[in-house]
PDB file of C-alpha atoms in Angstrom:
ATOM      1  CA  MET A 271      96.988   3.050 -35.331  1.00 47.00           C
ATOM      2  CA  ARG A 272      96.916  -0.331 -37.093  1.00 41.00           C
ATOM      3  CA  LYS A 273      95.638  -1.926 -33.883  1.00 44.00           C
ATOM      4  CA  GLN A 274      93.013   0.786 -33.555  1.00 46.00           C
ATOM      5  CA  ARG A 275      91.848   0.251 -37.152  1.00 45.00           C
ATOM      6  CA  PHE A 276      91.680  -3.487 -36.422  1.00 42.00           C
ATOM      7  CA  LEU A 277      89.476  -2.831 -33.398  1.00 43.00           C
ATOM      8  CA  TYR A 278      87.233  -0.509 -35.417  1.00 44.00           C
ATOM      9  CA  GLY A 279      86.968  -3.191 -38.091  1.00 49.00           C
ATOM     10  CA  CYS A 280      85.980  -5.821 -35.509  1.00 46.00           C
ATOM     11  CA  VAL A 281      83.353  -3.530 -34.002  1.00 43.00           C
ATOM     12  CA  ALA A 282      81.936  -2.753 -37.435  1.00 45.00           C
ATOM     13  CA  ALA A 283      81.819  -6.424 -38.351  1.00 46.00           C
ATOM     14  CA  ILE A 284      80.113  -7.383 -35.087  1.00 43.00           C
ATOM     15  CA  THR A 285      77.618  -4.531 -35.498  1.00 43.00           C
ATOM     16  CA  ALA A 286      76.839  -5.603 -39.057  1.00 46.00           C
ATOM     17  CA  LEU A 287      76.320  -9.189 -37.939  1.00 44.00           C
ATOM     18  CA  SER A 288      74.103  -8.057 -35.065  1.00 44.00           C
ATOM     19  CA  LEU A 289      71.981  -5.897 -37.340  1.00 42.00           C
ATOM     20  CA  ALA A 290      71.699  -8.739 -39.828  1.00 45.00           C
ATOM     21  CA  SER A 291      70.584 -11.074 -37.035  1.00 44.00           C
ATOM     22  CA  VAL A 292      68.031  -8.532 -35.853  1.00 38.00           C
ATOM     23  CA  GLY A 293      66.793  -8.104 -39.406  1.00 40.00           C
ATOM     24  CA  GLN A 294      66.458 -11.858 -39.848  1.00 42.00           C
ATOM     25  CA  ALA A 295      64.672 -12.170 -36.496  1.00 39.00           C
ATOM     26  CA  PHE A 296      62.289  -9.391 -37.487  1.00 35.00           C
ATOM     27  CA  GLU A 297      61.570 -11.039 -40.829  1.00 38.00           C
ATOM     28  CA  LYS A 298      60.900 -14.359 -39.099  1.00 37.00           C
ATOM     29  CA  SER A 299      58.699 -12.642 -36.512  1.00 38.00           C
ATOM     30  CA  GLU A 300      56.826 -10.778 -39.219  1.00 40.00           C
ATOM     31  CA  ALA A 301      56.319 -13.970 -41.241  1.00 36.00           C
ATOM     32  CA  LYS A 302      55.015 -15.735 -38.148  1.00 39.00           C
ATOM     33  CA  THR A 303      52.557 -12.914 -37.541  1.00 40.00           C
ATOM     34  CA  GLN A 304      51.348 -13.001 -41.131  1.00 40.00           C
ATOM     35  CA  ASN A 305      50.680 -16.722 -40.889  1.00 51.00           C
ATOM     36  CA  ALA A 306      49.143 -16.618 -37.436  1.00 85.00           C
ATOM     37  CA  LEU A 307      46.243 -18.856 -36.489  1.00 93.00           C
ATOM     38  CA  VAL A 308      43.712 -16.487 -34.973  1.00 95.00           C
ATOM     39  CA  PRO A 309      40.535 -17.519 -33.097  1.00 96.00           C
ATOM     40  CA  THR A 310      37.396 -15.817 -34.394  1.00 96.00           C
ATOM     41  CA  SER A 311      36.589 -14.948 -30.782  1.00 95.00           C
ATOM     42  CA  LYS A 312      39.689 -12.713 -30.866  1.00 94.00           C
ATOM     43  CA  ILE A 313      38.506 -10.980 -34.043  1.00 95.00           C
ATOM     44  CA  VAL A 314      34.861 -10.362 -33.182  1.00 96.00           C
ATOM     45  CA  GLY A 315      34.704  -7.475 -30.747  1.00 94.00           C
ATOM     46  CA  SER A 316      38.092  -6.095 -31.774  1.00 93.00           C
ATOM     47  CA  TYR A 317      38.685  -2.738 -33.440  1.00 94.00           C
ATOM     48  CA  ILE A 318      40.014  -1.859 -36.863  1.00 96.00           C
ATOM     49  CA  TYR A 319      42.549   0.971 -37.059  1.00 96.00           C
ATOM     50  CA  ASN A 320      43.532   3.230 -39.947  1.00 94.00           C
ATOM     51  CA  ALA A 321      47.000   4.369 -41.000  1.00 91.00           C
ATOM     52  CA  GLY A 322      46.854   7.116 -38.364  1.00 91.00           C
ATOM     53  CA  ASP A 323      46.354   4.525 -35.613  1.00 93.00           C
ATOM     54  CA  GLU A 324      42.781   5.707 -35.080  1.00 93.00           C
ATOM     55  CA  SER A 325      39.995   3.249 -34.304  1.00 93.00           C
ATOM     56  CA  ILE A 326      37.494   3.465 -37.170  1.00 94.00           C
ATOM     57  CA  ALA A 327      35.227   0.434 -36.629  1.00 94.00           C
ATOM     58  CA  SER A 328      34.490  -2.532 -34.399  1.00 93.00           C
ATOM     59  CA  VAL A 329      34.012  -6.050 -35.743  1.00 96.00           C
ATOM     60  CA  ASP A 330      30.532  -7.454 -35.126  1.00 96.00           C
ATOM     61  CA  ASP A 331      30.718 -10.680 -37.101  1.00 97.00           C
ATOM     62  CA  ILE A 332      32.629 -12.768 -39.630  1.00 97.00           C
ATOM     63  CA  VAL A 333      31.118 -14.156 -42.828  1.00 97.00           C
ATOM     64  CA  MET A 334      32.620 -17.171 -44.601  1.00 96.00           C
ATOM     65  CA  ASN A 335      31.582 -19.572 -47.323  1.00 95.00           C
ATOM     66  CA  ALA A 336      30.952 -23.289 -46.907  1.00 93.00           C
ATOM     67  CA  LYS A 337      34.647 -24.016 -47.526  1.00 94.00           C
ATOM     68  CA  GLY A 338      35.632 -21.841 -44.587  1.00 96.00           C
ATOM     69  CA  GLU A 339      37.023 -19.050 -46.763  1.00 96.00           C
ATOM     70  CA  VAL A 340      36.437 -15.799 -44.899  1.00 96.00           C
ATOM     71  CA  GLN A 341      34.749 -13.287 -47.190  1.00 96.00           C
ATOM     72  CA  TYR A 342      33.804 -10.336 -45.003  1.00 97.00           C
ATOM     73  CA  LEU A 343      34.161  -8.694 -41.647  1.00 98.00           C
ATOM     74  CA  ILE A 344      30.829  -7.182 -40.624  1.00 98.00           C
ATOM     75  CA  VAL A 345      31.659  -3.940 -38.831  1.00 97.00           C
ATOM     76  CA  GLY A 346      29.677  -1.242 -37.087  1.00 93.00           C
ATOM     77  CA  VAL A 347      30.201   2.370 -38.161  1.00 91.00           C
ATOM     78  CA  GLY A 348      28.712   5.686 -37.102  1.00 82.00           C
ATOM     79  CA  GLY A 349      26.417   6.166 -34.159  1.00 70.00           C
ATOM     80  CA  VAL A 350      27.317   7.137 -30.608  1.00 67.00           C
ATOM     81  CA  ALA A 351      28.385   4.625 -27.944  1.00 62.00           C
ATOM     82  CA  GLY A 352      27.127   1.808 -30.157  1.00 61.00           C
ATOM     83  CA  LEU A 353      23.698   3.386 -30.670  1.00 70.00           C
ATOM     84  CA  GLY A 354      22.488   4.255 -34.154  1.00 76.00           C
ATOM     85  CA  GLN A 355      25.286   2.288 -35.812  1.00 86.00           C
ATOM     86  CA  SER A 356      25.091   0.996 -39.358  1.00 93.00           C
ATOM     87  CA  GLN A 357      26.746  -2.186 -40.555  1.00 96.00           C
ATOM     88  CA  VAL A 358      29.027  -2.521 -43.553  1.00 97.00           C
ATOM     89  CA  ALA A 359      30.734  -5.581 -45.051  1.00 98.00           C
ATOM     90  CA  VAL A 360      34.486  -5.063 -45.284  1.00 98.00           C
ATOM     91  CA  PRO A 361      36.120  -7.551 -47.686  1.00 96.00           C
ATOM     92  CA  CYS A 362      38.682  -9.518 -45.687  1.00 94.00           C
ATOM     93  CA  LYS A 363      41.355  -8.706 -48.296  1.00 93.00           C
ATOM     94  CA  ALA A 364      41.067  -5.035 -47.342  1.00 95.00           C
ATOM     95  CA  VAL A 365      42.187  -5.756 -43.758  1.00 95.00           C
ATOM     96  CA  LYS A 366      45.562  -6.773 -42.352  1.00 93.00           C
ATOM     97  CA  CYS A 367      45.719  -8.673 -39.080  1.00 90.00           C
ATOM     98  CA  SER A 368      48.635  -8.870 -36.663  1.00 88.00           C
ATOM     99  CA  TYR A 369      48.270 -11.384 -33.844  1.00 86.00           C
ATOM    100  CA  THR A 370      50.507 -10.082 -31.093  1.00 85.00           C
ATOM    101  CA  THR A 371      51.005 -10.355 -27.352  1.00 83.00           C
ATOM    102  CA  VAL A 372      50.193  -7.260 -25.294  1.00 81.00           C
ATOM    103  CA  ASP A 373      50.614  -7.301 -21.510  1.00 83.00           C
ATOM    104  CA  GLY A 374      50.674 -11.073 -21.550  1.00 79.00           C
ATOM    105  CA  GLU A 375      47.499 -11.407 -23.615  1.00 84.00           C
ATOM    106  CA  ARG A 376      47.189 -12.325 -27.265  1.00 86.00           C
ATOM    107  CA  GLU A 377      45.205  -9.873 -29.349  1.00 87.00           C
ATOM    108  CA  CYS A 378      44.293  -9.410 -32.989  1.00 89.00           C
ATOM    109  CA  ARG A 379      45.174  -5.927 -34.207  1.00 91.00           C
ATOM    110  CA  MET A 380      43.538  -5.126 -37.531  1.00 95.00           C
ATOM    111  CA  THR A 381      44.416  -2.247 -39.822  1.00 96.00           C
ATOM    112  CA  MET A 382      43.193  -0.916 -43.151  1.00 95.00           C
ATOM    113  CA  SER A 383      44.173   2.018 -45.345  1.00 94.00           C
ATOM    114  CA  MET A 384      40.895   3.914 -45.212  1.00 94.00           C
ATOM    115  CA  THR A 385      39.700   6.993 -43.375  1.00 94.00           C
ATOM    116  CA  GLN A 386      36.736   6.983 -41.019  1.00 93.00           C
ATOM    117  CA  ALA A 387      34.781   9.200 -43.419  1.00 94.00           C
ATOM    118  CA  LYS A 388      35.430   6.890 -46.379  1.00 96.00           C
ATOM    119  CA  LEU A 389      34.420   3.824 -44.373  1.00 96.00           C
ATOM    120  CA  ASN A 390      31.201   5.518 -43.283  1.00 94.00           C
ATOM    121  CA  GLN A 391      30.335   5.993 -46.973  1.00 95.00           C
ATOM    122  CA  ALA A 392      30.523   2.265 -47.741  1.00 97.00           C
ATOM    123  CA  PRO A 393      27.323   0.524 -48.915  1.00 97.00           C
ATOM    124  CA  LYS A 394      25.209  -0.395 -45.891  1.00 97.00           C
ATOM    125  CA  LEU A 395      23.773  -3.757 -44.909  1.00 97.00           C
ATOM    126  CA  GLU A 396      20.081  -3.207 -44.301  1.00 94.00           C
ATOM    127  CA  GLN A 397      18.335  -6.456 -45.263  1.00 91.00           C
ATOM    128  CA  GLU A 398      17.684  -9.416 -43.009  1.00 87.00           C
ATOM    129  CA  ASN A 399      20.566 -11.912 -42.765  1.00 88.00           C
ATOM    130  CA  HIS A 400      22.741  -9.593 -44.872  1.00 93.00           C
ATOM    131  CA  ALA A 401      20.915 -10.585 -48.061  1.00 94.00           C
ATOM    132  CA  GLU A 402      22.859  -7.914 -49.948  1.00 96.00           C
ATOM    133  CA  LEU A 403      25.903 -10.189 -49.881  1.00 95.00           C
ATOM    134  CA  MET A 404      24.169 -12.491 -52.377  1.00 93.00           C
ATOM    135  CA  ASP A 405      23.381  -9.615 -54.764  1.00 94.00           C
ATOM    136  CA  ASN A 406      26.103  -9.497 -57.436  1.00 93.00           C
ATOM    137  CA  ASN A 407      25.514  -5.829 -58.231  1.00 95.00           C
ATOM    138  CA  TRP A 408      25.717  -4.826 -54.556  1.00 96.00           C
ATOM    139  CA  VAL A 409      28.835  -6.952 -54.086  1.00 95.00           C
ATOM    140  CA  ALA A 410      30.524  -5.339 -57.104  1.00 94.00           C
ATOM    141  CA  ARG A 411      29.712  -1.855 -55.794  1.00 96.00           C
ATOM    142  CA  ASN A 412      31.000  -2.786 -52.353  1.00 96.00           C
ATOM    143  CA  ARG A 413      34.270  -4.219 -53.707  1.00 95.00           C
ATOM    144  CA  SER A 414      34.791  -1.087 -55.762  1.00 95.00           C
ATOM    145  CA  HIS A 415      34.374   1.102 -52.689  1.00 97.00           C
ATOM    146  CA  PHE A 416      37.113  -0.834 -50.909  1.00 96.00           C
ATOM    147  CA  SER A 417      39.305  -0.927 -54.055  1.00 94.00           C
ATOM    148  CA  ILE A 418      39.235  -4.714 -54.204  1.00 91.00           C
ATOM    149  CA  ASP A 419      39.680  -6.103 -57.705  1.00 84.00           C
ATOM    150  CA  SER A 420      37.236  -8.717 -58.890  1.00 70.00           C
ATOM    151  CA  PRO A 421      39.012 -11.186 -61.210  1.00 60.00           C
ATOM    152  CA  SER A 422      37.042 -12.026 -64.326  1.00 49.00           C
ATOM    153  CA  ASN A 423      37.416 -15.746 -63.617  1.00 49.00           C
ATOM    154  CA  GLU A 424      36.428 -15.495 -59.950  1.00 57.00           C
ATOM    155  CA  LYS A 425      33.687 -17.895 -58.935  1.00 56.00           C
ATOM    156  CA  SER A 426      30.772 -16.993 -56.705  1.00 59.00           C
ATOM    157  CA  ALA A 427      31.455 -17.456 -53.003  1.00 59.00           C
ATOM    158  CA  GLY A 428      28.322 -19.595 -52.845  1.00 74.00           C
ATOM    159  CA  LYS A 429      26.390 -20.067 -49.620  1.00 87.00           C
ATOM    160  CA  LEU A 430      27.574 -17.679 -46.913  1.00 94.00           C
ATOM    161  CA  ILE A 431      27.677 -18.480 -43.205  1.00 96.00           C
ATOM    162  CA  ALA A 432      27.874 -15.920 -40.405  1.00 96.00           C
ATOM    163  CA  TYR A 433      29.912 -16.937 -37.377  1.00 97.00           C
ATOM    164  CA  SER A 434      27.185 -15.578 -35.072  1.00 96.00           C
ATOM    165  CA  ASN A 435      24.675 -18.035 -36.573  1.00 95.00           C
ATOM    166  CA  VAL A 436      26.699 -21.144 -35.759  1.00 96.00           C
ATOM    167  CA  ASN A 437      28.543 -20.199 -32.581  1.00 96.00           C
ATOM    168  CA  ASP A 438      27.304 -22.205 -29.569  1.00 94.00           C
ATOM    169  CA  VAL A 439      25.305 -24.575 -31.798  1.00 95.00           C
ATOM    170  CA  THR A 440      25.290 -28.231 -30.730  1.00 94.00           C
ATOM    171  CA  VAL A 441      27.600 -30.478 -32.745  1.00 94.00           C
ATOM    172  CA  GLN A 442      26.070 -33.892 -33.354  1.00 92.00           C
ATOM    173  CA  THR A 443      28.807 -36.519 -33.142  1.00 89.00           C
ATOM    174  CA  GLY A 444      29.180 -39.618 -35.285  1.00 80.00           C
ATOM    175  CA  ASN A 445      27.417 -41.907 -32.831  1.00 71.00           C
ATOM    176  CA  ASN A 446      24.548 -39.357 -32.552  1.00 63.00           C
ATOM    177  CA  ASP A 447      24.301 -39.711 -28.785  1.00 63.00           C
ATOM    178  CA  GLU A 448      22.651 -36.536 -27.466  1.00 61.00           C
ATOM    179  CA  THR A 449      24.269 -36.991 -24.060  1.00 60.00           C
ATOM    180  CA  THR A 450      27.756 -36.864 -25.539  1.00 67.00           C
ATOM    181  CA  ASN A 451      27.355 -34.227 -28.252  1.00 84.00           C
ATOM    182  CA  GLY A 452      29.624 -31.212 -28.193  1.00 90.00           C
ATOM    183  CA  GLN A 453      29.159 -27.510 -28.806  1.00 93.00           C
ATOM    184  CA  LEU A 454      30.812 -25.285 -31.390  1.00 96.00           C
ATOM    185  CA  ASP A 455      32.777 -22.735 -29.373  1.00 96.00           C
ATOM    186  CA  ASP A 456      35.148 -21.156 -31.863  1.00 97.00           C
ATOM    187  CA  PHE A 457      36.806 -21.182 -35.265  1.00 98.00           C
ATOM    188  CA  VAL A 458      40.503 -20.711 -35.909  1.00 97.00           C
ATOM    189  CA  VAL A 459      41.452 -18.684 -38.995  1.00 96.00           C
ATOM    190  CA  ASP A 460      44.758 -18.829 -40.845  1.00 95.00           C
ATOM    191  CA  THR A 461      45.411 -15.173 -41.699  1.00 90.00           C
ATOM    192  CA  ALA A 462      47.791 -16.180 -44.506  1.00 89.00           C
ATOM    193  CA  ASP A 463      44.943 -17.340 -46.752  1.00 91.00           C
ATOM    194  CA  HIS A 464      41.908 -15.998 -44.824  1.00 93.00           C
ATOM    195  CA  LYS A 465      40.583 -19.495 -44.296  1.00 96.00           C
ATOM    196  CA  VAL A 466      39.116 -21.278 -41.287  1.00 97.00           C
ATOM    197  CA  LYS A 467      41.333 -24.279 -40.632  1.00 97.00           C
ATOM    198  CA  PHE A 468      39.957 -25.596 -37.347  1.00 97.00           C
ATOM    199  CA  ALA A 469      36.785 -25.648 -35.311  1.00 97.00           C
ATOM    200  CA  VAL A 470      36.959 -25.763 -31.526  1.00 97.00           C
ATOM    201  CA  ILE A 471      34.348 -27.967 -29.881  1.00 95.00           C
ATOM    202  CA  GLY A 472      33.486 -27.838 -26.201  1.00 93.00           C
ATOM    203  CA  ILE A 473      32.770 -31.199 -24.589  1.00 90.00           C
ATOM    204  CA  GLY A 474      31.730 -32.225 -21.087  1.00 81.00           C
ATOM    205  CA  GLY A 475      31.045 -29.878 -18.205  1.00 70.00           C
ATOM    206  CA  ALA A 476      27.819 -28.069 -17.415  1.00 65.00           C
ATOM    207  CA  LEU A 477      26.863 -24.497 -18.270  1.00 61.00           C
ATOM    208  CA  GLY A 478      30.403 -23.915 -19.504  1.00 60.00           C
ATOM    209  CA  ILE A 479      31.967 -25.084 -16.213  1.00 71.00           C
ATOM    210  CA  GLY A 480      34.444 -27.939 -16.426  1.00 75.00           C
ATOM    211  CA  GLU A 481      34.228 -27.921 -20.208  1.00 87.00           C
ATOM    212  CA  ASN A 482      37.154 -29.271 -22.241  1.00 93.00           C
ATOM    213  CA  TYR A 483      38.054 -28.038 -25.709  1.00 96.00           C
ATOM    214  CA  VAL A 484      39.069 -30.087 -28.721  1.00 96.00           C
ATOM    215  CA  ALA A 485      40.132 -28.816 -32.146  1.00 97.00           C
ATOM    216  CA  VAL A 486      38.891 -30.626 -35.255  1.00 96.00           C
ATOM    217  CA  PRO A 487      39.485 -29.883 -38.951  1.00 96.00           C
ATOM    218  CA  PHE A 488      36.932 -27.399 -40.247  1.00 97.00           C
ATOM    219  CA  ASN A 489      36.106 -29.684 -43.152  1.00 95.00           C
ATOM    220  CA  ALA A 490      35.107 -32.401 -40.667  1.00 95.00           C
ATOM    221  CA  LEU A 491      31.915 -30.439 -39.983  1.00 96.00           C
ATOM    222  CA  ARG A 492      28.671 -30.390 -41.939  1.00 95.00           C
ATOM    223  CA  MET A 493      26.573 -27.274 -41.439  1.00 96.00           C
ATOM    224  CA  THR A 494      22.997 -27.318 -42.672  1.00 94.00           C
ATOM    225  CA  GLU A 495      20.596 -24.359 -42.628  1.00 92.00           C
ATOM    226  CA  ASN A 496      16.838 -24.824 -42.430  1.00 90.00           C
ATOM    227  CA  GLU A 497      14.048 -22.556 -43.679  1.00 86.00           C
ATOM    228  CA  ASN A 498      14.193 -20.548 -40.447  1.00 84.00           C
ATOM    229  CA  GLN A 499      17.889 -19.738 -40.983  1.00 82.00           C
ATOM    230  CA  GLU A 500      18.809 -22.028 -38.086  1.00 91.00           C
ATOM    231  CA  TYR A 501      21.803 -24.316 -38.352  1.00 95.00           C
ATOM    232  CA  THR A 502      22.437 -27.902 -37.417  1.00 95.00           C
ATOM    233  CA  ILE A 503      26.055 -29.056 -37.243  1.00 96.00           C
ATOM    234  CA  SER A 504      27.244 -32.638 -37.421  1.00 94.00           C
ATOM    235  CA  THR A 505      30.462 -34.608 -37.781  1.00 93.00           C
ATOM    236  CA  ASN A 506      31.406 -38.220 -38.421  1.00 92.00           C
ATOM    237  CA  ILE A 507      33.891 -38.019 -35.555  1.00 92.00           C
ATOM    238  CA  THR A 508      32.471 -39.982 -32.630  1.00 89.00           C
ATOM    239  CA  SER A 509      32.190 -38.626 -29.122  1.00 85.00           C
ATOM    240  CA  GLN A 510      34.682 -41.267 -27.950  1.00 87.00           C
ATOM    241  CA  LYS A 511      37.296 -39.907 -30.362  1.00 89.00           C
ATOM    242  CA  LEU A 512      36.568 -36.347 -29.280  1.00 88.00           C
ATOM    243  CA  LYS A 513      36.982 -37.229 -25.614  1.00 88.00           C
ATOM    244  CA  SER A 514      40.274 -39.021 -26.223  1.00 90.00           C
ATOM    245  CA  ALA A 515      41.663 -36.345 -28.558  1.00 91.00           C
ATOM    246  CA  PRO A 516      44.394 -33.940 -27.352  1.00 91.00           C
ATOM    247  CA  LYS A 517      42.861 -30.881 -25.704  1.00 96.00           C
ATOM    248  CA  VAL A 518      43.415 -27.234 -26.587  1.00 97.00           C
ATOM    249  CA  THR A 519      43.518 -24.358 -24.120  1.00 96.00           C
ATOM    250  CA  SER A 520      41.033 -21.490 -24.390  1.00 94.00           C
ATOM    251  CA  PRO A 521      41.084 -18.684 -25.402  1.00 93.00           C
ATOM    252  CA  ASP A 522      44.229 -18.743 -27.593  1.00 94.00           C
ATOM    253  CA  TYR A 523      44.625 -22.488 -28.312  1.00 96.00           C
ATOM    254  CA  PRO A 524      48.452 -22.233 -28.312  1.00 94.00           C
ATOM    255  CA  GLU A 525      48.749 -25.977 -28.937  1.00 96.00           C
ATOM    256  CA  LEU A 526      47.768 -25.356 -32.575  1.00 96.00           C
ATOM    257  CA  GLU A 527      51.005 -23.467 -33.123  1.00 93.00           C
ATOM    258  CA  SER A 528      52.765 -26.843 -33.111  1.00 95.00           C
ATOM    259  CA  GLU A 529      52.981 -28.492 -36.520  1.00 95.00           C
ATOM    260  CA  ASP A 530      52.984 -31.929 -34.877  1.00 96.00           C
ATOM    261  CA  PHE A 531      49.826 -31.096 -32.935  1.00 97.00           C
ATOM    262  CA  ARG A 532      48.090 -29.838 -36.086  1.00 96.00           C
ATOM    263  CA  ALA A 533      49.030 -33.072 -37.852  1.00 95.00           C
ATOM    264  CA  ILE A 534      47.313 -35.059 -35.082  1.00 95.00           C
ATOM    265  CA  VAL A 535      44.191 -32.912 -35.433  1.00 96.00           C
ATOM    266  CA  ASP A 536      44.136 -33.274 -39.221  1.00 93.00           C
ATOM    267  CA  LYS A 537      44.223 -37.072 -38.886  1.00 91.00           C
ATOM    268  CA  MET A 538      40.949 -37.059 -36.928  1.00 86.00           C
ATOM    269  CA  LYS A 539      38.904 -36.605 -40.090  1.00 75.00           C
ATOM    270  CA  LYS A 540      40.658 -39.530 -41.769  1.00 66.00           C
ATOM    271  CA  GLN A 541      40.189 -42.011 -38.929  1.00 61.00           C
TER     272      GLN A 541
END
């Protein structure tokens, strides 16, 4: 009996240790997901799900400020098969993103605690270039609809930039040689603080064939809008530095998961 109790005790201890290990692994996995670096190309076109695991909207665009702080997800609601849809601006704080691997592919799964009907009732974006987002009264009404508090000391987001307006725009390099300029292909967002940390620039190749991709710090870019709402993008980083920089692999840019690799990228702006 004593031997049997000893065996039971060993089994219980091993089970407890195993469960603790699983719990720790889950916590680490969950923390990694929460701090995932997610390409905007994986967000735009994805769906948002509610608590009942029902798809309630598709993401059409991302809106950030000049510092790269993501402010809104522009989503399409209503309509049939994409026709007759309206657009609403979902504050990024109202959405949770899990960057997971499904069938060998990385995907951004977004969820929010709102029903389809409630989302459809959100204030609509109807003006050109989403001008409503610069109207303080409209913004306050929109935040209230999504139950997002507005701190009394919160500063204005300032100039807003839509991802769709700068994607594929030529990036003028430091030596301003048109034959060696790159192209803005993607942004990479840190979901922990809803901020764009890196820009992915395509260099070389022709018509997207044979193109290489390099990540640079987001704050290494200067984006200027003209009177026609068209953007020019420039950087002090020369084309020679871009060509010699470590490459990233589209579409997930897994190299950026390495802290050492990110440190190399961050140094590019300082060189």
